[in-house]
Amino acid sequence: MKMTKIIQMVVLLILLLGLVEQAMAQETKIKWFGHAAFSITTPKGKVLLIDPWLSNPLNPEAKDSKDALAAVPKADYILLTHGHRDHVGDAVEIAKKTGAILICNPELAGNLVKLADFPAKQAATDAIMGIGGEINIADGEVTVAMTAAVHSSSVFNPKAGPNEAERAYGGNPAGFVVIIKNGPTIYHSGDTAYFKDMETIGEQYSIDLALLNIGGHFGMEPRIAAKAAKSVGAKLATPHHFGTFPGIAQTADTFAAELKKLKVNFYEMKPGETISFRGAKQLIK
Ligand SMILES: [Zn+2]
């Protein structure tokens, strides 16, 4: 082979590798840890954790006394929909380990610092927000909007004496819309009941992926959760908050069947599974 031919082939290979790298860099990765806990990794590599109860019984990384936190070496932001223990989860330990910034309402942030030893500096930034508001994070790569949720919110107080309330104020419960530059727009419903104004979320944002609580009992039953997917105009609906403990739905079958009737795309993640979006729309399983 002539030298020029070899040089041409090497150049071609370098160009191809560059294209692969560029394509990879445009990927947004979404991982489900079971229950309401997800991580979102942006194309630029920022990691957002939502309701990080990583030690929940569905998480394969928490089984057989494995340290679930070991599987999350990096987190830049922790988003909490409300103060219940199955949503705050391991947020304090993760914050201490990673330095992640807290995104939630001020009452929840204040009480987590006071009662649960959440690192104060990470809970007192301009990422503390309220329902209806939007913030820009990750050097402008991500916009987070806090949306309404119909539920309750309180913070467990491990320091409560015998005559003190076991639960402190947690502000209003919420959902989140996470808008990623060169990536999808993701709605996480928190633990909400269905409400008709979910249609307003769909009018304001173009939801590519809706992560919906479907377990019932404490929030939306599977049938109405499918209606929620329709109301927010989700292009794809994925269930969470089911099968974790007795009292909430154990499968997503009803949710899937109802979505089919409403002609909304459905994808059920397995606990521990990661899905990727290339750009905003293209889902790679
Ligand atoms: Zn819950």
mmCIF file of C-alpha atoms and ligand atoms in Angstrom:
data_model
loop_
_atom_site.group_PDB
_atom_site.id
_atom_site.type_symbol
_atom_site.label_atom_id
_atom_site.label_comp_id
_atom_site.label_asym_id
_atom_site.label_seq_id
_atom_site.Cartn_x
_atom_site.Cartn_y
_atom_site.Cartn_z
ATOM 1 C CA MET A 1 0.000 0.000 0.000
ATOM 2 C CA LYS A 2 1.288 3.425 -0.917
ATOM 3 C CA MET A 3 2.104 5.878 1.859
ATOM 4 C CA THR A 4 -0.490 8.409 0.614
ATOM 5 C CA LYS A 5 -3.196 5.715 0.744
ATOM 6 C CA ILE A 6 -2.281 4.907 4.352
ATOM 7 C CA ILE A 7 -2.388 8.590 5.286
ATOM 8 C CA GLN A 8 -5.804 8.919 3.592
ATOM 9 C CA MET A 9 -7.158 5.954 5.567
ATOM 10 C CA VAL A 10 -5.826 7.297 8.868
ATOM 11 C CA VAL A 11 -7.409 10.697 8.194
ATOM 12 C CA LEU A 12 -10.708 8.990 7.356
ATOM 13 C CA LEU A 13 -10.564 6.957 10.565
ATOM 14 C CA ILE A 14 -9.891 10.084 12.658
ATOM 15 C CA LEU A 15 -12.854 11.824 10.982
ATOM 16 C CA LEU A 16 -15.121 8.839 11.672
ATOM 17 C CA LEU A 17 -14.063 8.693 15.316
ATOM 18 C CA GLY A 18 -14.806 12.414 15.560
ATOM 19 C CA LEU A 19 -18.334 11.840 14.228
ATOM 20 C CA VAL A 20 -18.950 9.017 16.699
ATOM 21 C CA GLU A 21 -17.702 11.209 19.532
ATOM 22 C CA GLN A 22 -19.939 14.071 18.374
ATOM 23 C CA ALA A 23 -22.972 11.767 18.261
ATOM 24 C CA MET A 24 -22.176 10.450 21.746
ATOM 25 C CA ALA A 25 -21.816 14.003 23.028
ATOM 26 C CA GLN A 26 -25.376 14.745 21.916
ATOM 27 C CA GLU A 27 -26.843 11.994 24.062
ATOM 28 C CA THR A 28 -28.960 12.512 27.152
ATOM 29 C CA LYS A 29 -29.076 9.481 29.427
ATOM 30 C CA ILE A 30 -31.969 8.745 31.762
ATOM 31 C CA LYS A 31 -31.615 6.037 34.392
ATOM 32 C CA TRP A 32 -34.367 4.659 36.660
ATOM 33 C CA PHE A 33 -33.313 3.392 40.090
ATOM 34 C CA GLY A 34 -36.811 2.144 40.963
ATOM 35 C CA HIS A 35 -39.605 4.039 42.775
ATOM 36 C CA ALA A 36 -39.473 7.774 41.855
ATOM 37 C CA ALA A 37 -35.680 7.987 41.584
ATOM 38 C CA PHE A 38 -34.098 8.943 38.260
ATOM 39 C CA SER A 39 -30.839 10.391 37.078
ATOM 40 C CA ILE A 40 -30.491 12.524 33.977
ATOM 41 C CA THR A 41 -27.042 12.925 32.419
ATOM 42 C CA THR A 42 -26.911 15.810 29.962
ATOM 43 C CA PRO A 43 -24.964 15.825 26.665
ATOM 44 C CA LYS A 44 -22.270 17.891 28.442
ATOM 45 C CA GLY A 45 -22.074 15.397 31.297
ATOM 46 C CA LYS A 46 -23.950 17.159 34.093
ATOM 47 C CA VAL A 47 -25.819 14.751 36.388
ATOM 48 C CA LEU A 48 -29.233 15.594 37.837
ATOM 49 C CA LEU A 49 -30.817 13.279 40.391
ATOM 50 C CA ILE A 50 -34.566 13.417 40.991
ATOM 51 C CA ASP A 51 -36.059 12.056 44.257
ATOM 52 C CA PRO A 52 -32.944 9.956 44.949
ATOM 53 C CA TRP A 53 -34.168 7.128 47.177
ATOM 54 C CA LEU A 54 -31.397 4.932 45.796
ATOM 55 C CA SER A 55 -31.622 2.405 48.614
ATOM 56 C CA ASN A 56 -35.205 1.491 47.619
ATOM 57 C CA PRO A 57 -35.953 -2.242 47.415
ATOM 58 C CA LEU A 58 -36.334 -2.215 43.593
ATOM 59 C CA ASN A 59 -32.855 -0.857 42.884
ATOM 60 C CA PRO A 60 -30.607 -3.753 41.797
ATOM 61 C CA GLU A 61 -27.621 -1.711 42.983
ATOM 62 C CA ALA A 62 -29.045 -1.726 46.526
ATOM 63 C CA LYS A 63 -29.768 -5.467 46.724
ATOM 64 C CA ASP A 64 -27.750 -7.976 48.769
ATOM 65 C CA SER A 65 -26.547 -5.155 51.060
ATOM 66 C CA LYS A 66 -24.738 -3.441 48.186
ATOM 67 C CA ASP A 67 -23.986 0.254 48.686
ATOM 68 C CA ALA A 68 -26.363 1.976 46.240
ATOM 69 C CA LEU A 69 -24.480 5.242 46.615
ATOM 70 C CA ALA A 70 -21.266 3.679 45.335
ATOM 71 C CA ALA A 71 -22.901 3.455 41.906
ATOM 72 C CA VAL A 72 -23.350 7.246 41.815
ATOM 73 C CA PRO A 73 -19.885 8.765 41.948
ATOM 74 C CA LYS A 74 -21.024 12.141 40.559
ATOM 75 C CA ALA A 75 -24.075 14.341 41.001
ATOM 76 C CA ASP A 76 -24.329 18.037 40.209
ATOM 77 C CA TYR A 77 -27.938 18.706 41.237
ATOM 78 C CA ILE A 78 -30.533 17.000 43.448
ATOM 79 C CA LEU A 79 -34.162 17.789 42.629
ATOM 80 C CA LEU A 80 -36.757 16.978 45.285
ATOM 81 C CA THR A 81 -40.470 17.011 44.425
ATOM 82 C CA HIS A 82 -41.499 16.919 48.099
ATOM 83 C CA GLY A 83 -40.311 15.990 51.560
ATOM 84 C CA HIS A 84 -41.613 12.445 52.064
ATOM 85 C CA ARG A 85 -38.984 9.891 52.935
ATOM 86 C CA ASP A 86 -39.484 7.792 49.795
ATOM 87 C CA HIS A 87 -38.491 10.893 47.756
ATOM 88 C CA VAL A 88 -35.851 12.651 49.880
ATOM 89 C CA GLY A 89 -34.317 9.187 50.189
ATOM 90 C CA ASP A 90 -30.529 9.350 50.273
ATOM 91 C CA ALA A 91 -30.306 13.027 49.302
ATOM 92 C CA VAL A 92 -28.337 14.078 52.387
ATOM 93 C CA GLU A 93 -25.652 11.399 51.982
ATOM 94 C CA ILE A 94 -25.392 12.057 48.228
ATOM 95 C CA ALA A 95 -25.081 15.813 48.812
ATOM 96 C CA LYS A 96 -22.303 15.251 51.347
ATOM 97 C CA LYS A 97 -20.480 12.867 49.019
ATOM 98 C CA THR A 98 -20.813 14.804 45.749
ATOM 99 C CA GLY A 99 -21.339 18.474 46.656
ATOM 100 C CA ALA A 100 -24.557 18.487 44.589
ATOM 101 C CA ILE A 101 -26.742 21.593 44.685
ATOM 102 C CA LEU A 102 -30.294 21.205 46.018
ATOM 103 C CA ILE A 103 -33.282 22.206 43.871
ATOM 104 C CA CYS A 104 -36.567 22.342 45.786
ATOM 105 C CA ASN A 105 -38.850 24.787 47.591
ATOM 106 C CA PRO A 106 -37.409 26.958 50.423
ATOM 107 C CA GLU A 107 -39.390 25.367 53.266
ATOM 108 C CA LEU A 108 -38.224 21.860 52.391
ATOM 109 C CA ALA A 109 -34.627 23.067 51.917
ATOM 110 C CA GLY A 110 -34.659 24.901 55.272
ATOM 111 C CA ASN A 111 -35.999 21.966 57.217
ATOM 112 C CA LEU A 112 -33.673 19.467 55.539
ATOM 113 C CA VAL A 113 -30.728 21.579 56.690
ATOM 114 C CA LYS A 114 -32.133 22.037 60.182
ATOM 115 C CA LEU A 115 -33.459 18.542 60.844
ATOM 116 C CA ALA A 116 -31.583 16.174 58.530
ATOM 117 C CA ASP A 117 -28.137 17.856 58.350
ATOM 118 C CA PHE A 118 -28.295 18.570 54.612
ATOM 119 C CA PRO A 119 -25.142 20.636 53.808
ATOM 120 C CA ALA A 120 -26.319 24.227 54.310
ATOM 121 C CA LYS A 121 -24.272 25.855 51.525
ATOM 122 C CA GLN A 122 -25.673 23.444 48.929
ATOM 123 C CA ALA A 123 -29.250 24.202 50.039
ATOM 124 C CA ALA A 124 -29.002 27.990 49.988
ATOM 125 C CA THR A 125 -28.255 28.857 46.373
ATOM 126 C CA ASP A 126 -30.440 30.521 43.757
ATOM 127 C CA ALA A 127 -31.543 27.012 42.748
ATOM 128 C CA ILE A 128 -34.114 27.174 45.552
ATOM 129 C CA MET A 129 -37.356 27.914 43.761
ATOM 130 C CA GLY A 130 -41.147 27.924 43.797
ATOM 131 C CA ILE A 131 -43.989 26.495 41.732
ATOM 132 C CA GLY A 132 -44.465 28.435 38.496
ATOM 133 C CA GLY A 133 -40.822 29.457 38.349
ATOM 134 C CA GLU A 134 -37.975 28.436 36.075
ATOM 135 C CA ILE A 135 -34.252 28.388 36.755
ATOM 136 C CA ASN A 136 -31.244 28.062 34.491
ATOM 137 C CA ILE A 137 -28.579 25.648 35.659
ATOM 138 C CA ALA A 138 -25.555 23.767 34.322
ATOM 139 C CA ASP A 139 -24.098 26.870 32.599
ATOM 140 C CA GLY A 140 -27.326 27.344 30.662
ATOM 141 C CA GLU A 141 -27.548 23.773 29.372
ATOM 142 C CA VAL A 142 -30.611 22.975 31.497
ATOM 143 C CA THR A 143 -33.766 24.853 32.451
ATOM 144 C CA VAL A 144 -35.781 23.505 35.368
ATOM 145 C CA ALA A 145 -39.420 24.501 35.821
ATOM 146 C CA MET A 146 -41.271 23.649 39.011
ATOM 147 C CA THR A 147 -44.870 22.619 38.397
ATOM 148 C CA ALA A 148 -47.853 22.122 40.666
ATOM 149 C CA ALA A 149 -48.683 18.779 42.255
ATOM 150 C CA VAL A 150 -51.694 17.759 44.315
ATOM 151 C CA HIS A 151 -50.275 15.801 47.243
ATOM 152 C CA SER A 152 -48.817 16.657 50.677
ATOM 153 C CA SER A 153 -45.285 17.393 51.811
ATOM 154 C CA SER A 154 -43.558 17.091 55.153
ATOM 155 C CA VAL A 155 -40.056 16.440 56.406
ATOM 156 C CA PHE A 156 -39.409 13.613 58.822
ATOM 157 C CA ASN A 157 -37.757 14.965 61.947
ATOM 158 C CA PRO A 158 -35.396 12.363 63.411
ATOM 159 C CA LYS A 159 -34.582 14.775 66.259
ATOM 160 C CA ALA A 160 -38.198 15.067 67.440
ATOM 161 C CA GLY A 161 -38.659 14.516 71.169
ATOM 162 C CA PRO A 162 -41.663 12.625 72.593
ATOM 163 C CA ASN A 163 -43.790 15.788 72.649
ATOM 164 C CA GLU A 164 -42.728 17.153 69.275
ATOM 165 C CA ALA A 165 -44.281 16.541 65.861
ATOM 166 C CA GLU A 166 -42.615 13.724 63.968
ATOM 167 C CA ARG A 167 -43.134 15.622 60.703
ATOM 168 C CA ALA A 168 -42.120 19.207 59.988
ATOM 169 C CA TYR A 169 -43.398 21.498 57.236
ATOM 170 C CA GLY A 170 -42.182 20.651 53.742
ATOM 171 C CA GLY A 171 -43.757 23.423 51.663
ATOM 172 C CA ASN A 172 -45.959 22.558 48.702
ATOM 173 C CA PRO A 173 -45.367 19.341 46.780
ATOM 174 C CA ALA A 174 -44.284 19.793 43.165
ATOM 175 C CA GLY A 175 -43.381 18.235 39.845
ATOM 176 C CA PHE A 176 -40.537 19.254 37.516
ATOM 177 C CA VAL A 177 -40.091 19.941 33.837
ATOM 178 C CA VAL A 178 -36.425 19.566 32.871
ATOM 179 C CA ILE A 179 -35.560 21.143 29.510
ATOM 180 C CA ILE A 180 -32.216 20.054 28.117
ATOM 181 C CA LYS A 181 -30.395 21.915 25.356
ATOM 182 C CA ASN A 182 -29.855 19.517 22.436
ATOM 183 C CA GLY A 183 -31.846 16.975 24.433
ATOM 184 C CA PRO A 184 -35.375 16.069 25.453
ATOM 185 C CA THR A 185 -37.834 17.911 27.676
ATOM 186 C CA ILE A 186 -38.721 15.639 30.581
ATOM 187 C CA TYR A 187 -41.658 15.914 32.987
ATOM 188 C CA HIS A 188 -41.445 14.218 36.413
ATOM 189 C CA SER A 189 -44.825 14.223 38.132
ATOM 190 C CA GLY A 190 -43.672 13.664 41.733
ATOM 191 C CA ASP A 191 -46.480 12.007 43.692
ATOM 192 C CA THR A 192 -49.363 14.024 42.337
ATOM 193 C CA ALA A 193 -53.042 13.240 41.943
ATOM 194 C CA TYR A 194 -54.496 13.934 38.519
ATOM 195 C CA PHE A 195 -55.544 17.533 37.977
ATOM 196 C CA LYS A 196 -57.082 19.052 34.890
ATOM 197 C CA ASP A 197 -54.524 21.890 34.808
ATOM 198 C CA MET A 198 -51.876 19.371 33.723
ATOM 199 C CA GLU A 199 -53.059 20.498 30.303
ATOM 200 C CA THR A 200 -51.403 23.842 31.052
ATOM 201 C CA ILE A 201 -48.058 22.061 31.517
ATOM 202 C CA GLY A 202 -48.591 20.571 28.039
ATOM 203 C CA GLU A 203 -49.409 24.002 26.619
ATOM 204 C CA GLN A 204 -46.300 25.577 28.108
ATOM 205 C CA TYR A 205 -43.781 22.850 27.379
ATOM 206 C CA SER A 206 -43.304 20.293 24.630
ATOM 207 C CA ILE A 207 -42.927 17.143 26.728
ATOM 208 C CA ASP A 208 -40.867 14.444 25.015
ATOM 209 C CA LEU A 209 -40.863 12.097 27.995
ATOM 210 C CA ALA A 210 -43.318 12.035 30.916
ATOM 211 C CA LEU A 211 -42.226 10.113 34.023
ATOM 212 C CA LEU A 212 -45.545 9.488 35.732
ATOM 213 C CA ASN A 213 -46.412 8.093 39.150
ATOM 214 C CA ILE A 214 -48.885 5.305 38.529
ATOM 215 C CA GLY A 215 -48.988 3.312 41.783
ATOM 216 C CA GLY A 216 -52.268 4.707 43.103
ATOM 217 C CA HIS A 217 -53.215 4.747 46.803
ATOM 218 C CA PHE A 218 -51.043 7.829 47.556
ATOM 219 C CA GLY A 219 -51.297 9.393 44.093
ATOM 220 C CA MET A 220 -52.590 8.745 40.581
ATOM 221 C CA GLU A 221 -54.163 5.355 39.883
ATOM 222 C CA PRO A 222 -52.833 3.780 36.650
ATOM 223 C CA ARG A 223 -55.954 4.579 34.610
ATOM 224 C CA ILE A 224 -55.919 8.305 35.368
ATOM 225 C CA ALA A 225 -52.106 8.429 35.081
ATOM 226 C CA ALA A 226 -52.604 7.540 31.406
ATOM 227 C CA LYS A 227 -54.936 10.515 31.123
ATOM 228 C CA ALA A 228 -52.184 12.648 32.689
ATOM 229 C CA ALA A 229 -49.812 11.551 29.899
ATOM 230 C CA LYS A 230 -52.392 12.759 27.383
ATOM 231 C CA SER A 231 -53.008 16.019 29.289
ATOM 232 C CA VAL A 232 -49.340 17.025 29.315
ATOM 233 C CA GLY A 233 -49.060 16.025 25.649
ATOM 234 C CA ALA A 234 -46.314 13.476 26.307
ATOM 235 C CA LYS A 235 -44.711 11.925 23.242
ATOM 236 C CA LEU A 236 -43.615 9.020 25.422
ATOM 237 C CA ALA A 237 -44.826 7.945 28.869
ATOM 238 C CA THR A 238 -42.807 5.934 31.391
ATOM 239 C CA PRO A 239 -44.208 4.774 34.747
ATOM 240 C CA HIS A 240 -42.684 5.091 38.206
ATOM 241 C CA HIS A 241 -43.794 4.862 41.852
ATOM 242 C CA PHE A 242 -45.215 1.348 41.531
ATOM 243 C CA GLY A 243 -44.252 -2.126 42.717
ATOM 244 C CA THR A 244 -41.972 -0.841 45.484
ATOM 245 C CA PHE A 245 -44.086 -1.772 48.502
ATOM 246 C CA PRO A 246 -47.544 -3.200 49.259
ATOM 247 C CA GLY A 247 -50.466 -0.833 48.688
ATOM 248 C CA ILE A 248 -49.307 0.588 45.361
ATOM 249 C CA ALA A 249 -49.871 -1.095 41.975
ATOM 250 C CA GLN A 250 -47.416 -3.907 41.349
ATOM 251 C CA THR A 251 -47.339 -3.754 37.523
ATOM 252 C CA ALA A 252 -47.729 -1.165 34.750
ATOM 253 C CA ASP A 253 -50.143 -3.323 32.716
ATOM 254 C CA THR A 254 -53.279 -1.196 33.248
ATOM 255 C CA PHE A 255 -51.315 1.987 32.567
ATOM 256 C CA ALA A 256 -49.970 0.519 29.317
ATOM 257 C CA ALA A 257 -53.424 -0.643 28.186
ATOM 258 C CA GLU A 258 -55.009 2.747 28.892
ATOM 259 C CA LEU A 259 -52.179 4.574 27.074
ATOM 260 C CA LYS A 260 -52.796 2.378 24.050
ATOM 261 C CA LYS A 261 -56.433 3.495 23.974
ATOM 262 C CA LEU A 262 -55.290 7.124 24.176
ATOM 263 C CA LYS A 263 -52.611 6.547 21.491
ATOM 264 C CA VAL A 264 -49.727 7.663 23.688
ATOM 265 C CA ASN A 265 -46.401 5.820 23.300
ATOM 266 C CA PHE A 266 -45.401 3.732 26.303
ATOM 267 C CA TYR A 267 -42.039 2.513 27.502
ATOM 268 C CA GLU A 268 -41.537 0.623 30.744
ATOM 269 C CA MET A 269 -38.047 0.904 32.154
ATOM 270 C CA LYS A 270 -36.664 -1.845 34.358
ATOM 271 C CA PRO A 271 -35.087 -0.744 37.652
ATOM 272 C CA GLY A 272 -31.424 -0.034 36.934
ATOM 273 C CA GLU A 273 -32.069 0.509 33.203
ATOM 274 C CA THR A 274 -30.729 3.495 31.246
ATOM 275 C CA ILE A 275 -32.327 4.920 28.112
ATOM 276 C CA SER A 276 -30.736 7.549 25.888
ATOM 277 C CA PHE A 277 -32.032 10.298 23.674
ATOM 278 C CA ARG A 278 -29.977 11.440 20.714
ATOM 279 C CA GLY A 279 -30.947 15.080 20.349
ATOM 280 C CA ALA A 280 -34.474 15.847 21.516
ATOM 281 C CA LYS A 281 -36.505 13.129 19.887
ATOM 282 C CA GLN A 282 -34.610 9.990 18.998
ATOM 283 C CA LEU A 283 -34.875 7.406 21.758
ATOM 284 C CA ILE A 284 -32.203 4.742 21.890
ATOM 285 C CA LYS A 285 -33.030 1.921 24.286
HETATM 286 ZN ZN ZN B 1 -44.109 8.726 47.256
#
